[in-house]
Tab-separated table of C-alpha atoms in Angstrom:
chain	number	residue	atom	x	y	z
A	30	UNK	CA	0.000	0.000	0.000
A	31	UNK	CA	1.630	3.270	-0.945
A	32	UNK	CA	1.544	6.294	1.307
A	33	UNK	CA	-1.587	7.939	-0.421
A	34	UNK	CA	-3.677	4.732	-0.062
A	35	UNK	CA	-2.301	4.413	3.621
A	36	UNK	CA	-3.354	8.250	4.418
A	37	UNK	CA	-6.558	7.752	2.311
A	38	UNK	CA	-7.238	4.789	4.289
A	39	UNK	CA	-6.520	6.692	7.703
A	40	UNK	CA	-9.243	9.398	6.500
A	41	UNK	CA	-11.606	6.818	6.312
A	42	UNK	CA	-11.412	5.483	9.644
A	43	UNK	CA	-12.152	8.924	10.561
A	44	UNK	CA	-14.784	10.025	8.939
A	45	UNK	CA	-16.463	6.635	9.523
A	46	UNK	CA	-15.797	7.044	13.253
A	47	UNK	CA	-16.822	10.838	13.237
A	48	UNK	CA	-20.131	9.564	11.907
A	49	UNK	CA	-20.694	7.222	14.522
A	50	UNK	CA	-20.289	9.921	16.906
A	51	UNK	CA	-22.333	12.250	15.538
A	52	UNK	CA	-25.099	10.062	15.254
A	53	UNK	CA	-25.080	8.625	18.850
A	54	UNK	CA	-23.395	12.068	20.555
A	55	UNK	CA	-20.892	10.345	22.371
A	56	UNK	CA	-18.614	12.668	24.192
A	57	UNK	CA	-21.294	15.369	24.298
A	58	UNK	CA	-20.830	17.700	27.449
A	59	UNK	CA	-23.876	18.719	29.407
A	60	UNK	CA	-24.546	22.459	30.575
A	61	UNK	CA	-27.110	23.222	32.695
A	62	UNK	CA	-26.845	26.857	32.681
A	63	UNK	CA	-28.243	27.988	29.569
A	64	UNK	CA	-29.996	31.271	29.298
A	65	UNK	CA	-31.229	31.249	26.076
A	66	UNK	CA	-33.010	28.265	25.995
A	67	UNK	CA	-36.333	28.004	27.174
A	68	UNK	CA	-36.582	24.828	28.724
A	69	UNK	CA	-33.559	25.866	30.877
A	70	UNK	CA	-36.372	28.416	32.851
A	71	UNK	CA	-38.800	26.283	32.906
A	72	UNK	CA	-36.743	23.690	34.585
A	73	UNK	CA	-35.442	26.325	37.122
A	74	UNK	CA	-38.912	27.506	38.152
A	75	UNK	CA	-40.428	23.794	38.567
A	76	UNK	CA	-36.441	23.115	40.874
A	77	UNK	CA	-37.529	26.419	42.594
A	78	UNK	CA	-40.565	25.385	43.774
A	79	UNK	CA	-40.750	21.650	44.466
A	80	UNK	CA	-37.679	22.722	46.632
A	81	UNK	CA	-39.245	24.734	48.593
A	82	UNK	CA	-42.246	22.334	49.186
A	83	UNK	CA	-39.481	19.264	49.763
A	84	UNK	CA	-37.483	21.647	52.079
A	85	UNK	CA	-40.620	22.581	54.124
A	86	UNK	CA	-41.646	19.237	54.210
A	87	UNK	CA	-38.378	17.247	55.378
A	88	UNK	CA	-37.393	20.047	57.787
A	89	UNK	CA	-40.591	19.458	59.607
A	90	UNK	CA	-40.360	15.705	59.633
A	91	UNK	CA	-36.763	16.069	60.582
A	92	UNK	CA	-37.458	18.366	64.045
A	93	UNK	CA	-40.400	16.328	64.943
A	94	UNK	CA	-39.472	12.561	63.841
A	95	UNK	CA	-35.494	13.000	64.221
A	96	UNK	CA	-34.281	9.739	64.095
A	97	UNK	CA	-36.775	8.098	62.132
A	98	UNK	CA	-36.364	10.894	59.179
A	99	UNK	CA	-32.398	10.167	60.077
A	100	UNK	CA	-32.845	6.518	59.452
A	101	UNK	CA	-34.888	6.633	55.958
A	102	UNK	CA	-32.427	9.362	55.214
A	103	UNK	CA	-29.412	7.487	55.739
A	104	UNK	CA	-30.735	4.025	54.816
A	105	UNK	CA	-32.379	5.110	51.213
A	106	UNK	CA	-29.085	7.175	50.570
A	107	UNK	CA	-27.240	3.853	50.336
A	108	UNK	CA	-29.678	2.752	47.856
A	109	UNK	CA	-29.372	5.203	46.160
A	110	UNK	CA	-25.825	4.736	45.697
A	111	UNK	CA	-25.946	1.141	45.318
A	112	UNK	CA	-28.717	1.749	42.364
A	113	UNK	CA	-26.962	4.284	40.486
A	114	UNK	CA	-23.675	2.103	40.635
A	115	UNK	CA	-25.273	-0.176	38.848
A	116	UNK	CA	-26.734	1.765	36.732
A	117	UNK	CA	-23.668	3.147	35.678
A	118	UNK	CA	-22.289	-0.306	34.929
A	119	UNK	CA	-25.211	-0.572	32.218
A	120	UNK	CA	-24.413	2.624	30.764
A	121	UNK	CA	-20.646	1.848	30.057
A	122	UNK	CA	-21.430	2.504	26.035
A	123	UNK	CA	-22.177	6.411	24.619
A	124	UNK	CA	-22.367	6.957	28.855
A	125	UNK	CA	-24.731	9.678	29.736
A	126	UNK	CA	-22.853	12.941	31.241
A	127	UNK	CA	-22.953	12.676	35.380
A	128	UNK	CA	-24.619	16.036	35.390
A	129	UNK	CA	-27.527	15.172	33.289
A	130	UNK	CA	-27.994	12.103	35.413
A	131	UNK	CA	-27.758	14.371	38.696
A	132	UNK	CA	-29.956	16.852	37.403
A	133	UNK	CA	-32.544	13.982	36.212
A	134	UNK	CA	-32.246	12.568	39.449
A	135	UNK	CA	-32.568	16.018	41.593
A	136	UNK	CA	-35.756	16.860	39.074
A	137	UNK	CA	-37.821	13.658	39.984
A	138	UNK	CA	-36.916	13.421	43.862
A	139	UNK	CA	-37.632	17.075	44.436
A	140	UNK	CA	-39.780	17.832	41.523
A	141	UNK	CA	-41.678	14.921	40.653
A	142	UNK	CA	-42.225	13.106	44.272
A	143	UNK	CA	-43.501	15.887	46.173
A	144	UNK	CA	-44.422	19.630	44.081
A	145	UNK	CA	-46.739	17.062	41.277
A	146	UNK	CA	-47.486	13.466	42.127
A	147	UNK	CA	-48.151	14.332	45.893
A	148	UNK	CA	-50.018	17.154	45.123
A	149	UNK	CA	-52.136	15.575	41.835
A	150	UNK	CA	-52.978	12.373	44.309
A	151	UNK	CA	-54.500	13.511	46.671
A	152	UNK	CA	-56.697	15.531	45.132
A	153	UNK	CA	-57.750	12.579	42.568
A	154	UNK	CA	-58.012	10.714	45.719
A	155	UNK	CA	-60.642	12.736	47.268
A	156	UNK	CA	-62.315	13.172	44.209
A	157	UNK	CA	-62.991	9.338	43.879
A	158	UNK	CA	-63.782	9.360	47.446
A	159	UNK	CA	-66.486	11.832	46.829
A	160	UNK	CA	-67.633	10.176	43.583
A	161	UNK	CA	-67.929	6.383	45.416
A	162	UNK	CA	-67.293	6.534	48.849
A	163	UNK	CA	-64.352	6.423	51.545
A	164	UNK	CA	-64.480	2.839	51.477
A	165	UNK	CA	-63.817	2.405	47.552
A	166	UNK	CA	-61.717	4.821	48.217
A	167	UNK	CA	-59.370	3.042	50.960
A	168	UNK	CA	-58.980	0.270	48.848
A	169	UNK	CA	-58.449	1.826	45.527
A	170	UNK	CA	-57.196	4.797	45.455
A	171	UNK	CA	-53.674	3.976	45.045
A	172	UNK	CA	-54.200	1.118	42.075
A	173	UNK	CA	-56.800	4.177	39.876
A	174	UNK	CA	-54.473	7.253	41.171
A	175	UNK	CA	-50.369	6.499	41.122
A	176	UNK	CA	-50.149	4.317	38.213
A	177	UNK	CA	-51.191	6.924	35.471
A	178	UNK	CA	-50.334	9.869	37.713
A	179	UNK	CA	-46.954	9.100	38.874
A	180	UNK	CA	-45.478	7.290	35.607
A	181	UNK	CA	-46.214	10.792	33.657
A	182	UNK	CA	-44.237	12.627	36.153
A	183	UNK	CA	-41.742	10.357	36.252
A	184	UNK	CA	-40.996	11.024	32.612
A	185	UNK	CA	-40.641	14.843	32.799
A	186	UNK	CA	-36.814	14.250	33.453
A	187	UNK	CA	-36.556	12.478	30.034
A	188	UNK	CA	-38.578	15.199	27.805
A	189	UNK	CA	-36.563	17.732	29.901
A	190	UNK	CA	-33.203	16.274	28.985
A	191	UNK	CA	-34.060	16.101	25.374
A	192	UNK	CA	-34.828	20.061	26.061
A	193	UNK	CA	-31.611	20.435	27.851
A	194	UNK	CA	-28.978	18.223	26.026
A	195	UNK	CA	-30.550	17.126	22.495
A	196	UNK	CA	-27.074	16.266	21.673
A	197	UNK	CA	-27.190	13.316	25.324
A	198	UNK	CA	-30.520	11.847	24.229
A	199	UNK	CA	-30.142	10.185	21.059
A	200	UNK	CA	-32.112	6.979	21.284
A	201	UNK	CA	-34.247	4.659	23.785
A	202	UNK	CA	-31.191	3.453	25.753
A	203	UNK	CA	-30.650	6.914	26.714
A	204	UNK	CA	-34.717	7.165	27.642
A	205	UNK	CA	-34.247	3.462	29.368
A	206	UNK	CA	-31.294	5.146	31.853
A	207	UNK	CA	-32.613	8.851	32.283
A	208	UNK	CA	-36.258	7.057	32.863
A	209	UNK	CA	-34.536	4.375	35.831
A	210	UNK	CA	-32.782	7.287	37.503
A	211	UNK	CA	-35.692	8.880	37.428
A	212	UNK	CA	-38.154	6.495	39.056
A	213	UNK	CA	-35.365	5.681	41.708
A	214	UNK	CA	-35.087	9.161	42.861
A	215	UNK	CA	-38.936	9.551	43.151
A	216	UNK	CA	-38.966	6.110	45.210
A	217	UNK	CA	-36.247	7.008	47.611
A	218	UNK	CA	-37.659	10.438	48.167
A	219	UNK	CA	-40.827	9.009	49.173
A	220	UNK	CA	-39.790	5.882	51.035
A	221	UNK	CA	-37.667	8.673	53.237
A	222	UNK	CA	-41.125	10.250	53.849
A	223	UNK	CA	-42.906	6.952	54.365
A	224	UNK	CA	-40.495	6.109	57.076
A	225	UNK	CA	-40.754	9.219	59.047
A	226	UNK	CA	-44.652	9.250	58.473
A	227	UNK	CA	-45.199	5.376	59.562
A	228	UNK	CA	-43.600	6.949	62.841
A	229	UNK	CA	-45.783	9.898	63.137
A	230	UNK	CA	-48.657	7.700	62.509
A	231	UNK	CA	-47.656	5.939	65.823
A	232	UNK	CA	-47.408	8.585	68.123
A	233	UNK	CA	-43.311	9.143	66.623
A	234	UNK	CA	-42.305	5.571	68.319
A	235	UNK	CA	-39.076	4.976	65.899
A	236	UNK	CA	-39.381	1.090	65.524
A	237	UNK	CA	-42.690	2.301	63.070
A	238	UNK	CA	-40.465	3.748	61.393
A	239	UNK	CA	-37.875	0.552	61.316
A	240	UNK	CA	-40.577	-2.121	60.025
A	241	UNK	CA	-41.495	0.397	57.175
A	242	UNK	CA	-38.243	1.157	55.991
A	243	UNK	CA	-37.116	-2.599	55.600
A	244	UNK	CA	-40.522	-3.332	54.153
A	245	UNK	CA	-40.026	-0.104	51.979
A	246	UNK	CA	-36.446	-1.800	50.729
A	247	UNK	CA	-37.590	-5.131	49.724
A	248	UNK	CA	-40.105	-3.936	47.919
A	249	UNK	CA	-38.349	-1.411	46.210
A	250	UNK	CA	-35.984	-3.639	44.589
A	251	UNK	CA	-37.718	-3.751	41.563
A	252	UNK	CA	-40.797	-1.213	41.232
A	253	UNK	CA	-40.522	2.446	40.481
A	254	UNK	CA	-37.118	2.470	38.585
A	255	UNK	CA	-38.251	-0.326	36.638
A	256	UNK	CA	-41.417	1.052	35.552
A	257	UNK	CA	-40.125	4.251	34.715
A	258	UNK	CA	-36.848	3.008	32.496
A	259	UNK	CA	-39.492	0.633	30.559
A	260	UNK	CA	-41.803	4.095	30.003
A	261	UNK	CA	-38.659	6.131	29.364
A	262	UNK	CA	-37.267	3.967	26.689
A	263	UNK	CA	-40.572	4.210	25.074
A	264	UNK	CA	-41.159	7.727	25.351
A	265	UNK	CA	-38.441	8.186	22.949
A	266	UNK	CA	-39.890	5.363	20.765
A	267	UNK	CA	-42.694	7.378	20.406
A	268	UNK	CA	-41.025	10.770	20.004
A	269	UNK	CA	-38.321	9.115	18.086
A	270	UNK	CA	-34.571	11.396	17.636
A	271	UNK	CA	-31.672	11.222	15.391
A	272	UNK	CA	-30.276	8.095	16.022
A	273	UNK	CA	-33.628	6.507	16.445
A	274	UNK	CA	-36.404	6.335	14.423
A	275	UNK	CA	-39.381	6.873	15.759
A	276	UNK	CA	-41.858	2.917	16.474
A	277	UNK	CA	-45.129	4.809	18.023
A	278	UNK	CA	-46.968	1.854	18.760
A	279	UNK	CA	-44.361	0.073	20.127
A	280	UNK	CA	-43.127	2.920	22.465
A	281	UNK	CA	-46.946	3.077	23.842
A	282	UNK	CA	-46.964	-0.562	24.218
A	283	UNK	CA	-44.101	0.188	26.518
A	284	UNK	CA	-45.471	3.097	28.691
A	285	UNK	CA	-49.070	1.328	28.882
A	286	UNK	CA	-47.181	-1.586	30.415
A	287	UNK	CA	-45.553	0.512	32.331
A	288	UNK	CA	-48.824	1.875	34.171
A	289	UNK	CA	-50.392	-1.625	34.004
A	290	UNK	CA	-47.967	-3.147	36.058
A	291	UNK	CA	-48.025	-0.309	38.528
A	292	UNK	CA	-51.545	-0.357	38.689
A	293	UNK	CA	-51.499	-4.163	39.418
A	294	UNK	CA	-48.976	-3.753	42.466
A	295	UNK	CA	-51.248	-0.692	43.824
A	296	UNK	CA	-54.190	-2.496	43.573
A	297	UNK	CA	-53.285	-6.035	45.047
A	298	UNK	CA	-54.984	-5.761	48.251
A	299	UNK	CA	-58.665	-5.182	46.453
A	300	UNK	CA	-57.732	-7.258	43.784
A	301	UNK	CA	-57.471	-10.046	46.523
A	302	UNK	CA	-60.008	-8.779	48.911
A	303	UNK	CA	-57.407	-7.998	51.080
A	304	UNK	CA	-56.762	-11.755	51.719
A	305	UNK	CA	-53.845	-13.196	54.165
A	306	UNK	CA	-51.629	-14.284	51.373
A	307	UNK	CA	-51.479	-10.888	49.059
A	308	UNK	CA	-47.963	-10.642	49.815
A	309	UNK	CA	-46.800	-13.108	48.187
A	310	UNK	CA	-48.023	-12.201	45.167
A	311	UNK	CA	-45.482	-9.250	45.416
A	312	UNK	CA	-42.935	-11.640	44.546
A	313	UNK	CA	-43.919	-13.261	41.041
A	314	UNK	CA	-44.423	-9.654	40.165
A	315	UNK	CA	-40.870	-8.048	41.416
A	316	UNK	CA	-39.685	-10.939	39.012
A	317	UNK	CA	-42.005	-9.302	35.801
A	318	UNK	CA	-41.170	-6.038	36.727
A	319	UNK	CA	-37.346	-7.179	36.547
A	320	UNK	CA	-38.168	-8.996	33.655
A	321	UNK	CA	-39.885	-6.611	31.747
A	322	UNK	CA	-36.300	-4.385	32.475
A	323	UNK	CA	-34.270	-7.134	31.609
A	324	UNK	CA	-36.189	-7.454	28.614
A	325	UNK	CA	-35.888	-3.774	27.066
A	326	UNK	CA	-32.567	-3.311	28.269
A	327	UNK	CA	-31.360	-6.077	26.070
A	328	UNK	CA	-33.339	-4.946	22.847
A	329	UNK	CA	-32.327	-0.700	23.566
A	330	UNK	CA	-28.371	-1.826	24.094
A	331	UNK	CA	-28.140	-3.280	20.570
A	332	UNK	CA	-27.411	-0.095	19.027
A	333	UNK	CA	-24.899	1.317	21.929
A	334	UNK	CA	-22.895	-2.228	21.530
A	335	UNK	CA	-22.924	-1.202	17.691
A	336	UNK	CA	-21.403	2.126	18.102
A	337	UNK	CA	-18.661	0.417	20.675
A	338	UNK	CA	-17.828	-1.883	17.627
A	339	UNK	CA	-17.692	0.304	14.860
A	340	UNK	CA	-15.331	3.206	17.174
A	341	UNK	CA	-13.204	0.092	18.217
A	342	UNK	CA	-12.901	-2.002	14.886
A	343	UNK	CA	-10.078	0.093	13.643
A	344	UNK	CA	-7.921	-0.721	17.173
A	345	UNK	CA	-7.932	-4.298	15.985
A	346	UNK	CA	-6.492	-3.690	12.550
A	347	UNK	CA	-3.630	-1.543	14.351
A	348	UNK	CA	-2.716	-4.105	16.746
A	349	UNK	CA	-4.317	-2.459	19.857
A	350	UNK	CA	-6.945	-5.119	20.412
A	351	UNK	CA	-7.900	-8.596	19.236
A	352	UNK	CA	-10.973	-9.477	17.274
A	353	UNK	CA	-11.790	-11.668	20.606
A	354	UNK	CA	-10.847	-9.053	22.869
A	355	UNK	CA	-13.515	-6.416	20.385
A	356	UNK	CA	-16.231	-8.843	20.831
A	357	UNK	CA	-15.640	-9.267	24.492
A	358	UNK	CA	-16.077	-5.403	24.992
A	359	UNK	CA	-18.882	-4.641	23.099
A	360	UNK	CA	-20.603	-7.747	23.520
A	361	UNK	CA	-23.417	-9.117	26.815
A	362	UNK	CA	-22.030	-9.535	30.062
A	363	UNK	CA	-22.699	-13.379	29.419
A	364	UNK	CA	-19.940	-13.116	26.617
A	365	UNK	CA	-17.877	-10.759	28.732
A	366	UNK	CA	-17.999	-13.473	31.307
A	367	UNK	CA	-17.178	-16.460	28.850
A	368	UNK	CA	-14.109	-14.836	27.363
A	369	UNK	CA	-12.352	-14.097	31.096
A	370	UNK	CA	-12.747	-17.268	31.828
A	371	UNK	CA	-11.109	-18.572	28.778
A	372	UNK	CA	-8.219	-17.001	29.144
A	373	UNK	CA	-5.241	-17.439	31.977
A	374	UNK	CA	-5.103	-14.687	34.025
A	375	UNK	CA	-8.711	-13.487	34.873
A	376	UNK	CA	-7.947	-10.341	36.924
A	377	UNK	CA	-5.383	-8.827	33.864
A	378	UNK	CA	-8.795	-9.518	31.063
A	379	UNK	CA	-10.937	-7.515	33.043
A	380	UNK	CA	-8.649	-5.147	33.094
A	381	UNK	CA	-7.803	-4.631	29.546
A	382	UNK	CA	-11.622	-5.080	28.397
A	383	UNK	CA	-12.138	-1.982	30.656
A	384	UNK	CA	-9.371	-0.545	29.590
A	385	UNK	CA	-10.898	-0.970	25.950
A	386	UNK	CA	-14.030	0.803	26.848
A	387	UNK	CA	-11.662	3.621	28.180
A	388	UNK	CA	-10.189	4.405	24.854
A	389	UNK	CA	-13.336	3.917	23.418
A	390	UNK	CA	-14.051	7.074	25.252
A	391	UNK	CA	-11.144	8.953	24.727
A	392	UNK	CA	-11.415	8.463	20.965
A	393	UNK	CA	-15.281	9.916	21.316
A	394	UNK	CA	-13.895	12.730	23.309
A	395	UNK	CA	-11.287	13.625	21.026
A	396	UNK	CA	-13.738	13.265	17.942
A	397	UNK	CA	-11.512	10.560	16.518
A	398	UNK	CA	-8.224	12.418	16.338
A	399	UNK	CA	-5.005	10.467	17.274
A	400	UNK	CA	-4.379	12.624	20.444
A	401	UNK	CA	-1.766	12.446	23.079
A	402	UNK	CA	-5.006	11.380	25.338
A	403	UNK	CA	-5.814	8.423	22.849
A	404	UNK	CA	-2.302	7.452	22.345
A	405	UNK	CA	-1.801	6.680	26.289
A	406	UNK	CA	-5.488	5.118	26.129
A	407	UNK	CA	-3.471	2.608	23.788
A	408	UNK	CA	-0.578	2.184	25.713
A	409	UNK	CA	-3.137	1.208	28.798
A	410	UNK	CA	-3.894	-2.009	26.973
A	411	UNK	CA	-0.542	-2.974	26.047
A	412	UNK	CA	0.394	-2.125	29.909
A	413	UNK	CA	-2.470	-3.871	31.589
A	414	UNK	CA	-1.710	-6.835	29.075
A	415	UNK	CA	1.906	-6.888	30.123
């Protein structure tokens, strides 16, 4: 190959790889301050004022019910961080920036939770009791009111972001993160309130507080952040952007199942007629509500695995990377797993197959120019190989 082919060739790689990241905005940067954009005030004014109504309501709670509020507070912090580490882990391709994901997360826990789904509750809730009675009411309220109420909310963060950072949200993976952030914030927010409440309901004795926050837990494993990832993902389905086209049916197939399975787990107790053995019910559904995750997850990562591949497939032709070590990287944790374990030192694969995502990065970031970052990316691998 002469040297006009060879530089010819090395143009190629570019603009092939400069495609790929225009189309799926990896490496975008996230500002929040931004004057001139609309949905930058409205944001700021809804912040404003479900801040004030969270701030008012916690600093109550926490001078009356101190160590109950102190226990949700510390408890569903952990959680939180447990949650959103794992959520990271998923969203190791394209990665959204940390301050959309804290500003999604901020929106639905002070916005969503308390100034809107509080607030549009009860009042539906006393309009149904009014309509049929206190007693349809009691029993359900929750199953007619949260599901429809509380998904919608949920997904303000994700039509927000697309406001904010048009660039960040490119397709339903994006929706699928924003959306689980979203719904874990709004269920940590309000189990911190159900813990301090379950006390106040019992004259402020702590060990209220205790049984509801461990209750609170188990069944927040799946739940909230489930339903709202599912609904996010197909929000964007149905509002389709740039790097994905826009399947309207299917992204309303998504939120309707969304609120159905809410609506089941709110309404379990009249479903039943409040029988002895409800509860266990709650755990064939965790597992659909994990499924139903599981399930989208798998079909929404397709196209952030093909991005990975097509930034990477140029490192294997250099030498960087093998073709087992590409398909290790950009492939299911299963395969992930599989190719560790064929190999003879375990601890060093990891290493380089994070590693490989790490210059996948750097080349996004660096909008596929061979810079002094990318270069050392490189030399990572051979180091970590040894």
């Amino acid at each position: 190959m002469t040297g006009t082919d060879t530089h010819t060739a090395a143009d190629s790689v570019v603009a092939a790889r400069r495609a790929v990241i225009d189309e799926s905005g990896w490496g975008a940067t996230f500002r929040f301050l931004q004057p001139h954009n609309f949905t930058f005030w409205v944001v700021g004014f809804l912040f404003l004022s479900g801040a004030l109504l969270t701030f008012n309501g916690f600093q109550a709670a926490a001078s009356a019910y101190t160590e109950s509020f102190a226990q949700g507070t510390a408890w569903f912090g952990l959680f939180t961080l447990l949650f959103l580490w794992i959520f990271a882990r998923l969203d190791r391709y394209s990665s959204i920036p940390a301050k959309a994901k804290v500003v999604a997360f901020l929106f639905s826990g002070l916005v969503s939770t308390f100034a809107m789904a509080a607030l549009n509750n009860d009042a539906f809730r006393s309009i149904l009791g009014k309509a049929f009675g206190l007693d349809f009411e009691q029993v359900w309220s929750a199953g007619l009111t949260a599901p429809w109420s509380e998904e919608i909310v949920k997904l303000l963060p994700v039509i927000l972001l697309i406001g904010l950072a048009p660039r960040v949200m490119r397709c339903a993976f994006d929706g699928l993160i924003i959306g689980a952030i979203s719904g874990l914030a709004f269920q940590v927010f309000e189990d911190v309130a159900y813990t301090y409440g379950s006390a106040a309901a019992n004259f402020g004795q702590a060990e209220y507080g205790v049984s509801t926050l461990g209750l609170r837990t188990v069944l927040g494993l799946t739940g909230h952040w489930t339903w709202s990832a599912v609904a996010g993902a197909g929000l964007i389905y149905l509002l389709g952007r740039p790097a994905e086209s826009p399947r309207r049916w299917f992204g309303v197939a998504l939120i309707l199942s969304s609120v159905v399975l809410h609506g089941v787990w709110d309404s379990l107790g009249g479903l039943t007629g409040g029988a002895e053995w409800t509860i266990a019910l709650y755990l064939p559904l965790t597992i659909v509500n994990l499924t139903a995750f599981v399930l989208v997850y798998r079909h929404t990562v397709v196209k952030e695995r093909a991005w990975a591949r097509a930034l990477l497939a140029d490192e294997v032709d250099r030498g960087v990377i093998t073709a087992d070590e590409l398909d290790a990287a950009v492939g299911s944790r299963k395969a992930r797993r599989r190719y560790v374990k064929s190999t003879d030192h375990h601890r060093r694969t990891k290493h380089v197959l994070v590693a490989t995502n790490d210059l996948a990065d750097e080349i996004a970031l660096a909008y596929a120019a061979d810079t002094p970052t990318v270069d050392h990316a490189r030399e990572e691998i051979a180091r970590l190989r040894g």
